[in-house]
Amino acid sequence: MNAACKRATFRETSCAGRKVQLFRWGMASSTVERLYLTLSYPNVSRSFHWKGNTTGETYWYKIRFHPETRMVHTGDYTFAKLSPQNTPRQRGRNVHTGGFNAHVPDLGDLAPPQMVHVGEHTPYATCLDGSGTGRRDLSQQQQPSQQPSEQQAVSIVDLRGTPFAVQSEFKHEGYQSTGSWTYSHDDQRVVLVGGGFFGWTVSRDYPGNADDRPGAWALKLKFAVKGPTAQI
């Protein structure tokens, strides 16, 4: 699409009775718009030996935000960038095809469709780990290559410099999954760790099953105790 056909502006909008500035992105000839929160600090989501044997980092510069619900769409990759060191996802066995060329849901009727390979693209505020870092099943004999190792999928949510903090709580799921989440800076920064024999760490507000999914309206924000009154 020609860049001249798009409109990129900042818009002051009401959010829970407060005025905030959000980045507006949409067609110049349309009233339909998508609003994004600009991030001031590094934000990254990671996968490690995920399905299709992919390892990747996704860096986030703006995140899709709905001011009425204060929800973030964790799979809008419009202003995300992949690390050049990411390993391509292989189609592999049928069990590993769910996130291959996956369609990102609920972006809006007039939003350009986004098709991604999950793992190469890792949703915001999410960890995907298939390296075998989960709990050991002592009832079964495991090969050395299957022994749990150090957790490798570490993701960072950092909302410092914005008027928001993370309200959502987190969970880990998957086969023999493990995970942790550490809040700091009055809940503006959260470090997420995921592990398992295909385990993931994700917001408890994720709608449905997050296994090998490209993202959704899944992360709830709140106003920060400290921070600017608006994001410029």
Short mmCIF file of C-alpha atoms in Angstrom, two decimals:
data_model
loop_
_atom_site.label_atom_id
_atom_site.label_comp_id
_atom_site.label_asym_id
_atom_site.label_seq_id
_atom_site.Cartn_x
_atom_site.Cartn_y
_atom_site.Cartn_z
CA MET A 1 0.00 0.00 0.00
CA ASN A 2 1.22 3.48 -0.85
CA ALA A 3 2.39 5.31 2.29
CA ALA A 4 0.59 8.43 1.07
CA CYS A 5 -2.69 6.57 1.42
CA LYS A 6 -2.16 6.05 5.13
CA ARG A 7 -2.68 8.48 7.96
CA ALA A 8 -0.36 8.45 10.97
CA THR A 9 -1.14 10.97 13.67
CA PHE A 10 -1.36 11.26 17.43
CA ARG A 11 -4.82 11.39 18.92
CA GLU A 12 -5.85 12.51 22.38
CA THR A 13 -8.52 10.17 23.66
CA SER A 14 -10.33 9.40 26.87
CA CYS A 15 -9.37 6.29 28.80
CA ALA A 16 -11.22 5.60 32.06
CA GLY A 17 -11.87 9.31 32.42
CA ARG A 18 -8.28 10.37 31.73
CA LYS A 19 -6.83 11.94 28.63
CA VAL A 20 -4.02 10.04 26.92
CA GLN A 21 -2.29 10.42 23.60
CA LEU A 22 -2.18 7.39 21.34
CA PHE A 23 -0.65 6.81 17.92
CA ARG A 24 -3.36 6.66 15.27
CA TRP A 25 -2.80 4.52 12.19
CA GLY A 26 -5.33 4.09 9.43
CA MET A 27 -6.47 5.01 5.97
CA ALA A 28 -6.53 8.73 5.21
CA SER A 29 -9.92 8.35 3.52
CA SER A 30 -11.47 6.29 6.32
CA THR A 31 -12.81 7.00 9.80
CA VAL A 32 -11.70 3.54 10.86
CA GLU A 33 -8.55 3.77 12.93
CA ARG A 34 -6.19 1.62 14.93
CA LEU A 35 -4.65 3.04 18.07
CA TYR A 36 -1.22 2.14 19.41
CA LEU A 37 0.69 2.85 22.59
CA THR A 38 4.25 3.98 21.92
CA LEU A 39 6.86 2.16 24.02
CA SER A 40 9.83 4.05 25.45
CA TYR A 41 11.90 1.10 26.70
CA PRO A 42 12.95 -2.19 25.06
CA ASN A 43 10.15 -4.77 24.90
CA VAL A 44 10.82 -8.26 23.60
CA SER A 45 9.03 -11.60 23.39
CA ARG A 46 10.94 -14.82 22.82
CA SER A 47 10.51 -18.39 21.70
CA PHE A 48 13.07 -21.16 22.12
CA HIS A 49 13.04 -24.44 20.19
CA TRP A 50 9.34 -23.96 19.60
CA LYS A 51 7.23 -26.14 17.29
CA GLY A 52 8.82 -26.40 13.89
CA ASN A 53 12.19 -26.07 15.66
CA THR A 54 12.13 -22.29 15.61
CA THR A 55 13.87 -19.90 17.97
CA GLY A 56 13.14 -16.21 17.74
CA GLU A 57 12.94 -12.75 19.24
CA THR A 58 10.24 -10.20 18.45
CA TYR A 59 10.95 -6.58 19.38
CA TRP A 60 8.02 -4.25 20.03
CA TYR A 61 7.96 -0.48 19.43
CA LYS A 62 4.22 0.19 19.58
CA ILE A 63 1.44 -2.08 20.80
CA ARG A 64 -2.20 -2.12 19.67
CA PHE A 65 -4.36 -0.66 22.44
CA HIS A 66 -8.11 -0.30 23.02
CA PRO A 67 -8.69 2.69 25.32
CA GLU A 68 -12.23 1.69 26.32
CA THR A 69 -11.26 -1.76 27.56
CA ARG A 70 -7.57 -1.01 28.28
CA MET A 71 -6.72 -4.23 26.47
CA VAL A 72 -3.64 -4.87 24.31
CA HIS A 73 -3.77 -7.03 21.19
CA THR A 74 -0.69 -9.22 21.66
CA GLY A 75 -0.62 -10.28 18.01
CA ASP A 76 -0.68 -7.01 16.07
CA TYR A 77 2.82 -7.01 14.58
CA THR A 78 2.45 -3.74 12.66
CA PHE A 79 5.14 -2.04 14.75
CA ALA A 80 7.15 -5.11 15.74
CA LYS A 81 10.47 -6.24 14.28
CA LEU A 82 11.98 -9.71 14.13
CA SER A 83 15.57 -10.42 15.04
CA PRO A 84 17.67 -11.30 11.97
CA GLN A 85 18.97 -14.28 13.95
CA ASN A 86 15.53 -15.92 14.13
CA THR A 87 15.49 -19.49 12.79
CA PRO A 88 12.76 -20.21 10.21
CA ARG A 89 9.89 -22.38 11.32
CA GLN A 90 9.77 -25.77 9.60
CA ARG A 91 6.40 -27.23 8.69
CA GLY A 92 7.38 -30.63 10.09
CA ARG A 93 4.81 -33.03 11.48
CA ASN A 94 1.08 -32.31 11.42
CA VAL A 95 1.12 -31.58 15.17
CA HIS A 96 3.41 -28.64 14.43
CA THR A 97 1.38 -26.99 11.67
CA GLY A 98 -1.16 -25.08 13.78
CA GLY A 99 1.00 -21.97 14.02
CA PHE A 100 2.44 -22.23 10.52
CA ASN A 101 1.19 -19.29 8.43
CA ALA A 102 -1.37 -18.53 11.15
CA HIS A 103 -3.97 -15.81 10.66
CA VAL A 104 -3.96 -13.19 13.44
CA PRO A 105 -7.57 -12.84 14.69
CA ASP A 106 -9.67 -9.80 15.66
CA LEU A 107 -7.58 -7.03 14.10
CA GLY A 108 -10.68 -5.26 12.76
CA ASP A 109 -12.73 -5.54 9.59
CA LEU A 110 -10.67 -3.05 7.58
CA ALA A 111 -7.28 -3.81 9.07
CA PRO A 112 -4.78 -5.46 6.71
CA PRO A 113 -4.61 -9.22 7.40
CA GLN A 114 -1.51 -10.51 9.12
CA MET A 115 -0.24 -14.06 8.54
CA VAL A 116 2.67 -15.21 10.70
CA HIS A 117 4.71 -18.26 11.64
CA VAL A 118 4.33 -18.55 15.41
CA GLY A 119 7.74 -18.83 17.02
CA GLU A 120 9.35 -16.67 14.39
CA HIS A 121 6.72 -14.15 15.50
CA THR A 122 6.17 -14.45 19.26
CA PRO A 123 3.12 -12.65 20.66
CA TYR A 124 3.62 -9.72 23.00
CA ALA A 125 3.83 -10.60 26.73
CA THR A 126 4.27 -14.27 25.84
CA CYS A 127 7.01 -16.94 26.12
CA LEU A 128 7.09 -20.11 23.99
CA ASP A 129 9.52 -22.86 24.97
CA GLY A 130 9.89 -26.36 23.56
CA SER A 131 13.40 -27.06 24.83
CA GLY A 132 12.38 -29.50 27.55
CA THR A 133 12.72 -27.15 30.49
CA GLY A 134 9.58 -28.29 32.24
CA ARG A 135 9.01 -30.43 35.27
CA ARG A 136 10.48 -33.92 35.12
CA ASP A 137 8.06 -36.81 34.99
CA LEU A 138 9.79 -39.20 37.39
CA SER A 139 7.42 -42.03 36.47
CA GLN A 140 9.01 -42.27 33.03
CA GLN A 141 12.61 -42.77 32.04
CA GLN A 142 13.88 -39.85 29.99
CA GLN A 143 16.74 -39.66 27.57
CA PRO A 144 19.55 -37.19 28.33
CA SER A 145 18.36 -34.96 25.47
CA GLN A 146 14.97 -34.76 27.17
CA GLN A 147 16.25 -33.67 30.57
CA PRO A 148 15.09 -30.24 31.72
CA SER A 149 17.66 -27.50 31.28
CA GLU A 150 17.80 -23.81 32.08
CA GLN A 151 14.78 -21.82 30.99
CA GLN A 152 15.56 -20.06 27.73
CA ALA A 153 12.39 -18.21 26.74
CA VAL A 154 12.51 -14.89 28.61
CA SER A 155 10.23 -12.01 27.56
CA ILE A 156 10.05 -8.43 28.82
CA VAL A 157 7.06 -6.12 29.09
CA ASP A 158 8.20 -2.59 29.95
CA LEU A 159 5.62 0.20 30.04
CA ARG A 160 7.80 2.79 31.77
CA GLY A 161 7.46 6.13 30.02
CA THR A 162 3.75 5.49 29.42
CA PRO A 163 0.86 6.21 31.80
CA PHE A 164 0.08 2.48 32.09
CA ALA A 165 1.08 -0.60 34.05
CA VAL A 166 0.17 -4.30 33.74
CA GLN A 167 -3.06 -5.35 35.42
CA SER A 168 -3.21 -8.90 34.04
CA GLU A 169 -1.89 -11.84 35.98
CA PHE A 170 -0.03 -14.63 34.17
CA LYS A 171 -0.05 -18.41 33.94
CA HIS A 172 2.01 -21.17 32.38
CA GLU A 173 0.45 -24.03 30.46
CA GLY A 174 1.47 -26.88 28.20
CA TYR A 175 3.09 -30.26 28.57
CA GLN A 176 5.12 -30.33 31.80
CA SER A 177 5.17 -26.57 31.70
CA THR A 178 6.95 -24.24 34.06
CA GLY A 179 7.20 -20.49 34.19
CA SER A 180 7.51 -17.37 36.28
CA TRP A 181 6.63 -13.67 36.13
CA THR A 182 8.31 -10.93 38.11
CA TYR A 183 6.65 -7.51 38.44
CA SER A 184 8.66 -4.39 39.24
CA HIS A 185 8.49 -0.58 38.91
CA ASP A 186 4.92 -0.50 40.26
CA ASP A 187 3.85 -3.19 37.78
CA GLN A 188 5.10 -1.25 34.76
CA ARG A 189 7.77 -3.87 34.06
CA VAL A 190 7.24 -7.63 34.01
CA VAL A 191 9.86 -10.25 33.19
CA LEU A 192 8.28 -13.49 31.95
CA VAL A 193 9.95 -16.87 31.82
CA GLY A 194 8.53 -19.92 30.07
CA GLY A 195 9.54 -23.53 29.90
CA GLY A 196 8.34 -27.04 29.19
CA PHE A 197 8.17 -29.78 26.62
CA PHE A 198 6.21 -27.22 24.57
CA GLY A 199 5.08 -24.90 27.36
CA TRP A 200 4.06 -21.28 27.28
CA THR A 201 3.65 -18.36 29.66
CA VAL A 202 0.76 -16.05 28.83
CA SER A 203 -1.73 -13.60 30.37
CA ARG A 204 -4.62 -15.13 32.29
CA ASP A 205 -6.85 -12.83 30.22
CA TYR A 206 -5.99 -14.73 27.03
CA PRO A 207 -9.29 -15.88 25.46
CA GLY A 208 -9.21 -19.64 25.01
CA ASN A 209 -6.21 -21.85 24.33
CA ALA A 210 -2.96 -19.96 23.69
CA ASP A 211 -1.06 -23.00 22.38
CA ASP A 212 0.72 -22.06 19.13
CA ARG A 213 -1.57 -19.06 18.61
CA PRO A 214 -0.38 -15.76 17.07
CA GLY A 215 -1.96 -13.50 19.72
CA ALA A 216 -5.27 -11.92 20.72
CA TRP A 217 -6.82 -9.14 22.79
CA ALA A 218 -5.18 -10.66 25.82
CA LEU A 219 -3.31 -8.19 28.07
CA LYS A 220 -5.14 -5.86 30.46
CA LEU A 221 -3.52 -2.57 31.49
CA LYS A 222 -4.20 -0.16 34.35
CA PHE A 223 -3.04 3.33 35.10
CA ALA A 224 0.40 3.46 36.66
CA VAL A 225 0.91 4.78 40.16
CA LYS A 226 3.78 6.88 38.82
CA GLY A 227 4.42 8.02 35.27
CA PRO A 228 3.46 10.62 32.71
CA THR A 229 -0.15 11.66 32.29
CA ALA A 230 0.06 11.07 28.56
CA GLN A 231 2.25 9.26 26.08
CA ILE A 232 3.67 11.52 23.37
#
